[in-house]
């Protein structure tokens, strides 16, 4: 079975036989897959009236477990955005009734961001939709193949995920 990357690699091998284009065979496929995953994510989220960034914040809170709350700093760490961006996101989610700000009982100057019941329902429904999309994408692989692929991708991504600072 040939794909677009096979054609791209063959063209580069013909045009630039002096270069080793083997990395393209893996990373071009990863890049193309990332685009397909982004489309699937956007579709799953739009069906629940959520933007990808909204899903990221809501699911960060949902994964925290009851009472589904984190400090803005903890949300920054999980979503990798700036503090100004996070403040704006919390404001927008508060206006939609998906989160609420509460005083932090352990820090009088601090606040906690908590999922509302509607926010929890939206996060749960969007996650179920996303998983259905992702299952469809992975349907071509057997269970052992999915496990092997997850392990190989972990080896590639772990160095990026474990860089201090």
Coordinates of C-alpha atoms in Angstrom, one line a residue:
X1 CA 0.0 0.0 0.0
X2 CA 1.5 3.3 -1.1
X3 CA 0.8 6.7 0.4
X4 CA 1.6 10.3 -0.3
X5 CA 4.8 10.1 1.8
X6 CA 6.1 7.3 -0.4
X7 CA 5.6 9.5 -3.5
X8 CA 7.2 12.5 -1.8
X9 CA 10.3 10.4 -0.7
X10 CA 10.6 8.8 -4.1
X11 CA 10.6 12.3 -5.7
X12 CA 13.3 13.6 -3.3
X13 CA 15.4 10.5 -3.9
X14 CA 15.2 11.1 -7.7
X15 CA 15.9 14.8 -7.4
X16 CA 18.5 14.7 -4.5
X17 CA 20.1 11.3 -4.5
X18 CA 23.0 12.9 -2.5
X19 CA 20.7 13.3 0.6
X20 CA 19.5 10.6 3.0
X21 CA 15.8 11.3 3.1
X22 CA 14.9 8.4 5.4
X23 CA 13.8 10.7 8.2
X24 CA 11.0 11.9 6.0
X25 CA 9.5 8.4 5.9
X26 CA 8.7 8.6 9.6
X27 CA 8.4 12.2 10.4
X28 CA 6.4 13.3 7.4
X29 CA 3.9 10.6 8.3
X30 CA 3.8 11.9 11.9
X31 CA 3.3 15.4 10.6
X32 CA 0.5 14.4 8.3
X33 CA -1.1 12.3 11.0
X34 CA -1.0 15.3 13.4
X35 CA -3.0 17.3 10.8
X36 CA -5.6 14.6 10.6
X37 CA -5.7 14.4 14.4
X38 CA -6.2 18.1 14.6
X39 CA -9.1 17.9 12.2
X40 CA -10.7 15.0 14.2
X41 CA -10.2 16.9 17.5
X42 CA -11.8 20.1 16.1
X43 CA -14.8 18.1 14.8
X44 CA -15.2 16.3 18.1
X45 CA -15.0 19.5 20.1
X46 CA -17.3 21.6 17.7
X47 CA -20.0 19.0 18.2
X48 CA -20.0 20.0 21.8
X49 CA -19.6 23.8 21.1
X50 CA -16.0 23.8 22.4
X51 CA -12.8 25.2 21.0
X52 CA -9.6 23.1 21.4
X53 CA -8.2 25.4 24.0
X54 CA -11.5 25.2 26.0
X55 CA -11.3 21.4 25.9
X56 CA -7.7 21.6 27.2
X57 CA -8.6 23.8 30.2
X58 CA -11.8 21.9 31.0
X59 CA -10.2 18.5 30.8
X60 CA -7.2 19.6 32.9
X61 CA -9.8 20.5 35.6
X62 CA -11.7 17.3 35.0
X63 CA -8.6 15.1 35.4
X64 CA -7.8 16.8 38.7
X65 CA -10.6 14.8 40.3
X66 CA -13.3 16.1 42.6
X67 CA -13.8 18.9 43.3
X68 CA -12.4 19.5 39.8
X69 CA -10.4 22.6 40.6
X70 CA -6.8 23.9 40.1
X71 CA -5.0 27.1 40.6
X72 CA -4.3 29.2 37.5
X73 CA -0.6 28.3 38.0
X74 CA -1.4 24.6 37.8
X75 CA -3.5 25.2 34.7
X76 CA -0.5 27.1 33.1
X77 CA 1.7 24.1 33.7
X78 CA -0.7 21.7 32.2
X79 CA -1.7 23.8 29.1
X80 CA 1.6 25.4 28.4
X81 CA 0.3 28.9 27.8
X82 CA 1.3 32.3 29.3
X83 CA -0.3 33.7 32.4
X84 CA -2.1 36.5 30.4
X85 CA -3.5 33.9 28.0
X86 CA -4.7 31.8 30.9
X87 CA -6.4 34.7 32.6
X88 CA -8.2 35.5 29.3
X89 CA -9.2 31.8 28.9
X90 CA -10.6 31.6 32.5
X91 CA -12.5 34.8 31.9
X92 CA -14.1 33.5 28.7
X93 CA -14.9 30.1 30.3
X94 CA -16.4 31.9 33.3
X95 CA -18.7 34.0 31.1
X96 CA -19.9 30.7 29.4
X97 CA -20.7 29.2 32.8
X98 CA -18.2 26.4 32.3
X99 CA -15.9 27.3 35.2
X100 CA -16.0 29.5 38.3
X101 CA -13.4 31.4 40.3
X102 CA -13.3 30.7 44.0
X103 CA -11.0 32.1 46.8
X104 CA -8.1 29.8 47.6
X105 CA -8.6 28.8 51.3
X106 CA -4.8 28.2 51.6
X107 CA -3.8 31.5 50.1
X108 CA -5.9 34.6 50.7
X109 CA -4.5 36.3 47.6
X110 CA -5.0 33.3 45.4
X111 CA -7.9 31.9 43.5
X112 CA -9.0 28.4 42.4
X113 CA -10.7 27.6 39.1
X114 CA -13.4 25.0 39.4
X115 CA -15.5 23.2 36.8
X116 CA -19.2 23.9 37.0
X117 CA -21.5 20.9 36.5
X118 CA -22.1 22.1 32.9
X119 CA -18.4 22.4 32.3
X120 CA -17.9 18.8 33.6
X121 CA -20.7 17.5 31.4
X122 CA -19.2 19.3 28.3
X123 CA -15.7 18.0 29.0
X124 CA -17.0 14.4 29.5
X125 CA -19.1 14.5 26.3
X126 CA -16.3 16.0 24.2
X127 CA -13.9 13.5 25.5
X128 CA -16.2 10.6 24.5
X129 CA -16.5 12.2 21.0
X130 CA -12.8 12.6 20.7
X131 CA -12.1 9.0 21.7
X132 CA -14.6 7.8 19.1
X133 CA -12.7 9.8 16.4
X134 CA -9.3 8.5 17.6
X135 CA -10.5 4.9 17.7
X136 CA -11.6 5.2 14.1
X137 CA -8.2 6.5 13.2
X138 CA -6.4 3.6 14.9
X139 CA -8.8 1.0 13.6
X140 CA -6.3 -0.1 11.0
X141 CA -3.9 -1.3 13.7
X142 CA -4.3 -4.4 15.9
X143 CA -4.0 -4.1 19.6
X144 CA -0.4 -5.2 19.7
X145 CA 0.5 -2.8 16.9
X146 CA -1.1 0.1 18.8
X147 CA 0.9 -0.9 21.9
X148 CA 4.1 -1.1 19.8
X149 CA 3.4 2.3 18.1
X150 CA 2.7 3.9 21.5
X151 CA 6.0 2.7 22.9
X152 CA 7.9 3.9 19.9
X153 CA 6.3 7.3 19.9
X154 CA 7.0 7.5 23.7
X155 CA 10.7 7.0 23.0
X156 CA 10.6 9.9 20.5
X157 CA 8.6 12.3 22.6
X158 CA 9.9 11.6 26.2
X159 CA 13.1 13.6 25.7
X160 CA 11.0 16.7 24.7
X161 CA 8.5 16.2 27.6
X162 CA 11.2 15.8 30.2
X163 CA 13.3 18.8 29.5
X164 CA 13.6 21.0 32.7
X165 CA 12.2 24.5 32.6

